[in-house]
């Protein structure tokens, strides 16, 4: 029953008690005691639920910043029910609880012996809640098991491992094991080591790595990365660097670690910091004869670069295209990596040889008057992340039904801008209020997309943020020599 029904029942029983109590000759009737008990019982349940909500959902969440567990709710409700019922039986109804408890002592001993394992789990759960060493959402390690805490019940704890398996562990076992806790809202430190040739300045290495780490999503930026020289290996001509930084929580540690390492590879690639693979492995490790020990750079022939410069020359008119082609720099970027955030910007045109560059607009246009930048010859559906289209589809299905999936794909072929996508899809919603509700999901910012064989100038990059969408290769073509 909902809390509202218990309020109604308490009012009804209170009125019935008052009515029967005032009838002549009914003041000591059995019905008076029944209605009085029902009034106190229903009123107490309302009070129990209100106090439970106040303690678990308001006070606990405010001071702990976490949701309360089912076990904590059970303990609070059990304590409240027991206390209030004891008070009702003793003072309101005048029952002798001492005699009742005395006669039930033998029964309690028998039940306690039969349920000793269950009671052990219960009291272990109570101890876990009192200590509050971990909460729902935290990642814990018990023996060799890693997982996220999903529920804390009176008998057991449920852990969801990273491969999707649900483990139910008795509280009694948890109380006797060593539990390593990774709080869900606390930053976690990540460490890594890598070798760098001795001829590269430590200041350059530190600057590049720091920029990469701070630009990576889910990195805890309030604590600055710590980058230092760990050891020297003069025989191989390398210096080992130690890097420590923090991520927002343990759940994203492995994702961020992999992304940082990937971006470091691309940064070293762009700055021609060659880390030989043979330096990383043990000395007795033999590389296959067909493998290369050097980091590969984007392999673009001189003829291809000349062709790209020629495409730009049709609009820019270089004085000496041949000489400009010889001065072109090639930069490769990882998926989602900011453009030119670790490179010095020059007076140049940046030609997109591969991939897509997404440029955030500083002053987004109104979604109602957004200009269409659609190239009819190009279909953009393949460039859209599936999670974005799935989310838009769910929001649109509420208004137009199952046909929304087809409409989303149709609109995604015409644009790469999320706000423009919402604008196109809103035309299929006839109800103005529903249309407004749907458009409210559109992001506040808008983007301009530059595809393969298009180019950006320095103004495009300096006035807004630019990111690669998938692996992107840029050719830095100097405007003048």
PDB file of N, CA, C and O in Angstrom, residues 182-218:
ATOM      1  N   UNK A 182      37.178   0.515  -3.800  1.00  0.00           N
ATOM      2  CA  UNK A 182      37.450   1.638  -4.693  1.00  0.00           C
ATOM      3  C   UNK A 182      36.176   2.478  -4.765  1.00  0.00           C
ATOM      4  O   UNK A 182      35.252   2.145  -5.525  1.00  0.00           O
ATOM      5  N   UNK A 183      36.072   3.553  -3.962  1.00  0.00           N
ATOM      6  CA  UNK A 183      34.833   4.342  -3.914  1.00  0.00           C
ATOM      7  C   UNK A 183      34.439   4.875  -5.288  1.00  0.00           C
ATOM      8  O   UNK A 183      35.292   5.276  -6.088  1.00  0.00           O
ATOM      9  N   UNK A 184      33.123   4.880  -5.550  1.00  0.00           N
ATOM     10  CA  UNK A 184      32.619   5.256  -6.877  1.00  0.00           C
ATOM     11  C   UNK A 184      32.810   6.735  -7.180  1.00  0.00           C
ATOM     12  O   UNK A 184      32.861   7.121  -8.350  1.00  0.00           O
ATOM     13  N   UNK A 185      32.895   7.568  -6.145  1.00  0.00           N
ATOM     14  CA  UNK A 185      33.008   9.011  -6.382  1.00  0.00           C
ATOM     15  C   UNK A 185      34.344   9.582  -5.919  1.00  0.00           C
ATOM     16  O   UNK A 185      34.477  10.788  -5.721  1.00  0.00           O
ATOM     17  N   UNK A 186      35.320   8.715  -5.766  1.00  0.00           N
ATOM     18  CA  UNK A 186      36.641   9.157  -5.345  1.00  0.00           C
ATOM     19  C   UNK A 186      37.642   8.938  -6.484  1.00  0.00           C
ATOM     20  O   UNK A 186      37.589   7.929  -7.184  1.00  0.00           O
ATOM     21  N   UNK A 187      38.560   9.885  -6.697  1.00  0.00           N
ATOM     22  CA  UNK A 187      39.556   9.712  -7.768  1.00  0.00           C
ATOM     23  C   UNK A 187      40.501   8.559  -7.474  1.00  0.00           C
ATOM     24  O   UNK A 187      40.792   8.249  -6.311  1.00  0.00           O
ATOM     25  N   UNK A 188      40.971   7.925  -8.539  1.00  0.00           N
ATOM     26  CA  UNK A 188      41.873   6.778  -8.435  1.00  0.00           C
ATOM     27  C   UNK A 188      43.156   7.094  -9.202  1.00  0.00           C
ATOM     28  O   UNK A 188      43.103   7.620 -10.314  1.00  0.00           O
ATOM     29  N   UNK A 189      44.291   6.770  -8.614  1.00  0.00           N
ATOM     30  CA  UNK A 189      45.582   7.064  -9.245  1.00  0.00           C
ATOM     31  C   UNK A 189      45.934   6.000 -10.274  1.00  0.00           C
ATOM     32  O   UNK A 189      45.730   4.806 -10.051  1.00  0.00           O
ATOM     33  N   UNK A 190      46.478   6.460 -11.397  1.00  0.00           N
ATOM     34  CA  UNK A 190      46.942   5.572 -12.464  1.00  0.00           C
ATOM     35  C   UNK A 190      48.430   5.840 -12.674  1.00  0.00           C
ATOM     36  O   UNK A 190      48.855   6.996 -12.712  1.00  0.00           O
ATOM     37  N   UNK A 191      49.205   4.783 -12.817  1.00  0.00           N
ATOM     38  CA  UNK A 191      50.653   4.919 -13.029  1.00  0.00           C
ATOM     39  C   UNK A 191      51.059   4.165 -14.290  1.00  0.00           C
ATOM     40  O   UNK A 191      50.452   3.139 -14.634  1.00  0.00           O
ATOM     41  N   UNK A 192      52.077   4.676 -14.963  1.00  0.00           N
ATOM     42  CA  UNK A 192      52.632   3.971 -16.122  1.00  0.00           C
ATOM     43  C   UNK A 192      54.071   4.439 -16.340  1.00  0.00           C
ATOM     44  O   UNK A 192      54.471   5.514 -15.891  1.00  0.00           O
ATOM     45  N   UNK A 193      54.828   3.601 -17.043  1.00  0.00           N
ATOM     46  CA  UNK A 193      56.222   3.909 -17.376  1.00  0.00           C
ATOM     47  C   UNK A 193      56.431   3.688 -18.865  1.00  0.00           C
ATOM     48  O   UNK A 193      55.817   2.797 -19.458  1.00  0.00           O
ATOM     49  N   UNK A 194      57.290   4.498 -19.457  1.00  0.00           N
ATOM     50  CA  UNK A 194      57.618   4.311 -20.872  1.00  0.00           C
ATOM     51  C   UNK A 194      59.006   4.877 -21.151  1.00  0.00           C
ATOM     52  O   UNK A 194      59.480   5.792 -20.459  1.00  0.00           O
ATOM     53  N   UNK A 195      59.667   4.340 -22.190  1.00  0.00           N
ATOM     54  CA  UNK A 195      61.036   4.782 -22.505  1.00  0.00           C
ATOM     55  C   UNK A 195      61.047   5.880 -23.562  1.00  0.00           C
ATOM     56  O   UNK A 195      60.233   5.896 -24.479  1.00  0.00           O
ATOM     57  N   UNK A 196      61.992   6.812 -23.412  1.00  0.00           N
ATOM     58  CA  UNK A 196      62.153   7.924 -24.353  1.00  0.00           C
ATOM     59  C   UNK A 196      63.639   8.027 -24.712  1.00  0.00           C
ATOM     60  O   UNK A 196      64.507   7.871 -23.840  1.00  0.00           O
ATOM     61  N   UNK A 197      63.964   8.297 -25.962  1.00  0.00           N
ATOM     62  CA  UNK A 197      65.377   8.489 -26.320  1.00  0.00           C
ATOM     63  C   UNK A 197      66.012   9.612 -25.511  1.00  0.00           C
ATOM     64  O   UNK A 197      65.363  10.611 -25.172  1.00  0.00           O
ATOM     65  N   UNK A 198      67.303   9.452 -25.227  1.00  0.00           N
ATOM     66  CA  UNK A 198      67.999  10.417 -24.370  1.00  0.00           C
ATOM     67  C   UNK A 198      68.183  11.782 -25.026  1.00  0.00           C
ATOM     68  O   UNK A 198      68.472  12.762 -24.333  1.00  0.00           O
ATOM     69  N   UNK A 199      68.025  11.880 -26.336  1.00  0.00           N
ATOM     70  CA  UNK A 199      68.256  13.160 -27.006  1.00  0.00           C
ATOM     71  C   UNK A 199      67.028  14.073 -26.980  1.00  0.00           C
ATOM     72  O   UNK A 199      67.050  15.170 -27.514  1.00  0.00           O
ATOM     73  N   UNK A 200      65.908  13.636 -26.350  1.00  0.00           N
ATOM     74  CA  UNK A 200      64.694  14.461 -26.240  1.00  0.00           C
ATOM     75  C   UNK A 200      64.683  15.136 -24.876  1.00  0.00           C
ATOM     76  O   UNK A 200      64.868  14.488 -23.842  1.00  0.00           O
ATOM     77  N   UNK A 201      64.456  16.433 -24.876  1.00  0.00           N
ATOM     78  CA  UNK A 201      64.463  17.200 -23.628  1.00  0.00           C
ATOM     79  C   UNK A 201      63.352  16.731 -22.684  1.00  0.00           C
ATOM     80  O   UNK A 201      62.197  16.560 -23.111  1.00  0.00           O
ATOM     81  N   UNK A 202      63.663  16.526 -21.394  1.00  0.00           N
ATOM     82  CA  UNK A 202      62.617  16.160 -20.429  1.00  0.00           C
ATOM     83  C   UNK A 202      61.499  17.201 -20.343  1.00  0.00           C
ATOM     84  O   UNK A 202      60.350  16.848 -20.077  1.00  0.00           O
ATOM     85  N   UNK A 203      61.824  18.466 -20.561  1.00  0.00           N
ATOM     86  CA  UNK A 203      60.799  19.511 -20.529  1.00  0.00           C
ATOM     87  C   UNK A 203      59.780  19.309 -21.651  1.00  0.00           C
ATOM     88  O   UNK A 203      58.571  19.475 -21.449  1.00  0.00           O
ATOM     89  N   UNK A 204      60.247  18.934 -22.837  1.00  0.00           N
ATOM     90  CA  UNK A 204      59.350  18.678 -23.960  1.00  0.00           C
ATOM     91  C   UNK A 204      58.457  17.477 -23.658  1.00  0.00           C
ATOM     92  O   UNK A 204      57.234  17.512 -23.871  1.00  0.00           O
ATOM     93  N   UNK A 205      59.042  16.406 -23.142  1.00  0.00           N
ATOM     94  CA  UNK A 205      58.281  15.203 -22.821  1.00  0.00           C
ATOM     95  C   UNK A 205      57.213  15.512 -21.773  1.00  0.00           C
ATOM     96  O   UNK A 205      56.041  15.145 -21.920  1.00  0.00           O
ATOM     97  N   UNK A 206      57.609  16.207 -20.711  1.00  0.00           N
ATOM     98  CA  UNK A 206      56.660  16.522 -19.637  1.00  0.00           C
ATOM     99  C   UNK A 206      55.512  17.378 -20.151  1.00  0.00           C
ATOM    100  O   UNK A 206      54.345  17.165 -19.802  1.00  0.00           O
ATOM    101  N   UNK A 207      55.827  18.369 -20.987  1.00  0.00           N
ATOM    102  CA  UNK A 207      54.799  19.249 -21.522  1.00  0.00           C
ATOM    103  C   UNK A 207      53.811  18.490 -22.401  1.00  0.00           C
ATOM    104  O   UNK A 207      52.586  18.657 -22.279  1.00  0.00           O
ATOM    105  N   UNK A 208      54.316  17.632 -23.280  1.00  0.00           N
ATOM    106  CA  UNK A 208      53.437  16.882 -24.173  1.00  0.00           C
ATOM    107  C   UNK A 208      52.542  15.915 -23.395  1.00  0.00           C
ATOM    108  O   UNK A 208      51.329  15.852 -23.634  1.00  0.00           O
ATOM    109  N   UNK A 209      53.136  15.164 -22.479  1.00  0.00           N
ATOM    110  CA  UNK A 209      52.360  14.182 -21.721  1.00  0.00           C
ATOM    111  C   UNK A 209      51.307  14.867 -20.863  1.00  0.00           C
ATOM    112  O   UNK A 209      50.170  14.407 -20.764  1.00  0.00           O
ATOM    113  N   UNK A 210      51.654  15.993 -20.262  1.00  0.00           N
ATOM    114  CA  UNK A 210      50.692  16.720 -19.427  1.00  0.00           C
ATOM    115  C   UNK A 210      49.500  17.206 -20.254  1.00  0.00           C
ATOM    116  O   UNK A 210      48.345  17.111 -19.824  1.00  0.00           O
ATOM    117  N   UNK A 211      49.770  17.725 -21.452  1.00  0.00           N
ATOM    118  CA  UNK A 211      48.678  18.178 -22.324  1.00  0.00           C
ATOM    119  C   UNK A 211      47.770  17.026 -22.721  1.00  0.00           C
ATOM    120  O   UNK A 211      46.543  17.169 -22.752  1.00  0.00           O
ATOM    121  N   UNK A 212      48.369  15.881 -23.014  1.00  0.00           N
ATOM    122  CA  UNK A 212      47.577  14.708 -23.402  1.00  0.00           C
ATOM    123  C   UNK A 212      46.670  14.271 -22.259  1.00  0.00           C
ATOM    124  O   UNK A 212      45.466  14.044 -22.445  1.00  0.00           O
ATOM    125  N   UNK A 213      47.229  14.162 -21.070  1.00  0.00           N
ATOM    126  CA  UNK A 213      46.457  13.667 -19.923  1.00  0.00           C
ATOM    127  C   UNK A 213      45.311  14.618 -19.586  1.00  0.00           C
ATOM    128  O   UNK A 213      44.161  14.201 -19.401  1.00  0.00           O
ATOM    129  N   UNK A 214      45.597  15.911 -19.518  1.00  0.00           N
ATOM    130  CA  UNK A 214      44.573  16.874 -19.127  1.00  0.00           C
ATOM    131  C   UNK A 214      43.478  17.026 -20.175  1.00  0.00           C
ATOM    132  O   UNK A 214      42.365  17.469 -19.849  1.00  0.00           O
ATOM    133  N   UNK A 215      43.756  16.666 -21.426  1.00  0.00           N
ATOM    134  CA  UNK A 215      42.752  16.770 -22.491  1.00  0.00           C
ATOM    135  C   UNK A 215      41.943  15.493 -22.661  1.00  0.00           C
ATOM    136  O   UNK A 215      41.014  15.460 -23.467  1.00  0.00           O
ATOM    137  N   UNK A 216      42.256  14.446 -21.909  1.00  0.00           N
ATOM    138  CA  UNK A 216      41.554  13.175 -22.035  1.00  0.00           C
ATOM    139  C   UNK A 216      40.314  13.165 -21.141  1.00  0.00           C
ATOM    140  O   UNK A 216      40.399  13.564 -19.979  1.00  0.00           O
ATOM    141  N   UNK A 217      39.160  12.735 -21.643  1.00  0.00           N
ATOM    142  CA  UNK A 217      37.940  12.695 -20.824  1.00  0.00           C
ATOM    143  C   UNK A 217      38.088  11.808 -19.601  1.00  0.00           C
ATOM    144  O   UNK A 217      38.831  10.828 -19.610  1.00  0.00           O
ATOM    145  N   UNK A 218      37.378  12.178 -18.522  1.00  0.00           N
ATOM    146  CA  UNK A 218      37.315  11.433 -17.259  1.00  0.00           C
ATOM    147  C   UNK A 218      38.613  11.458 -16.460  1.00  0.00           C
ATOM    148  O   UNK A 218      38.764  10.689 -15.501  1.00  0.00           O
TER     149      UNK A 218
END
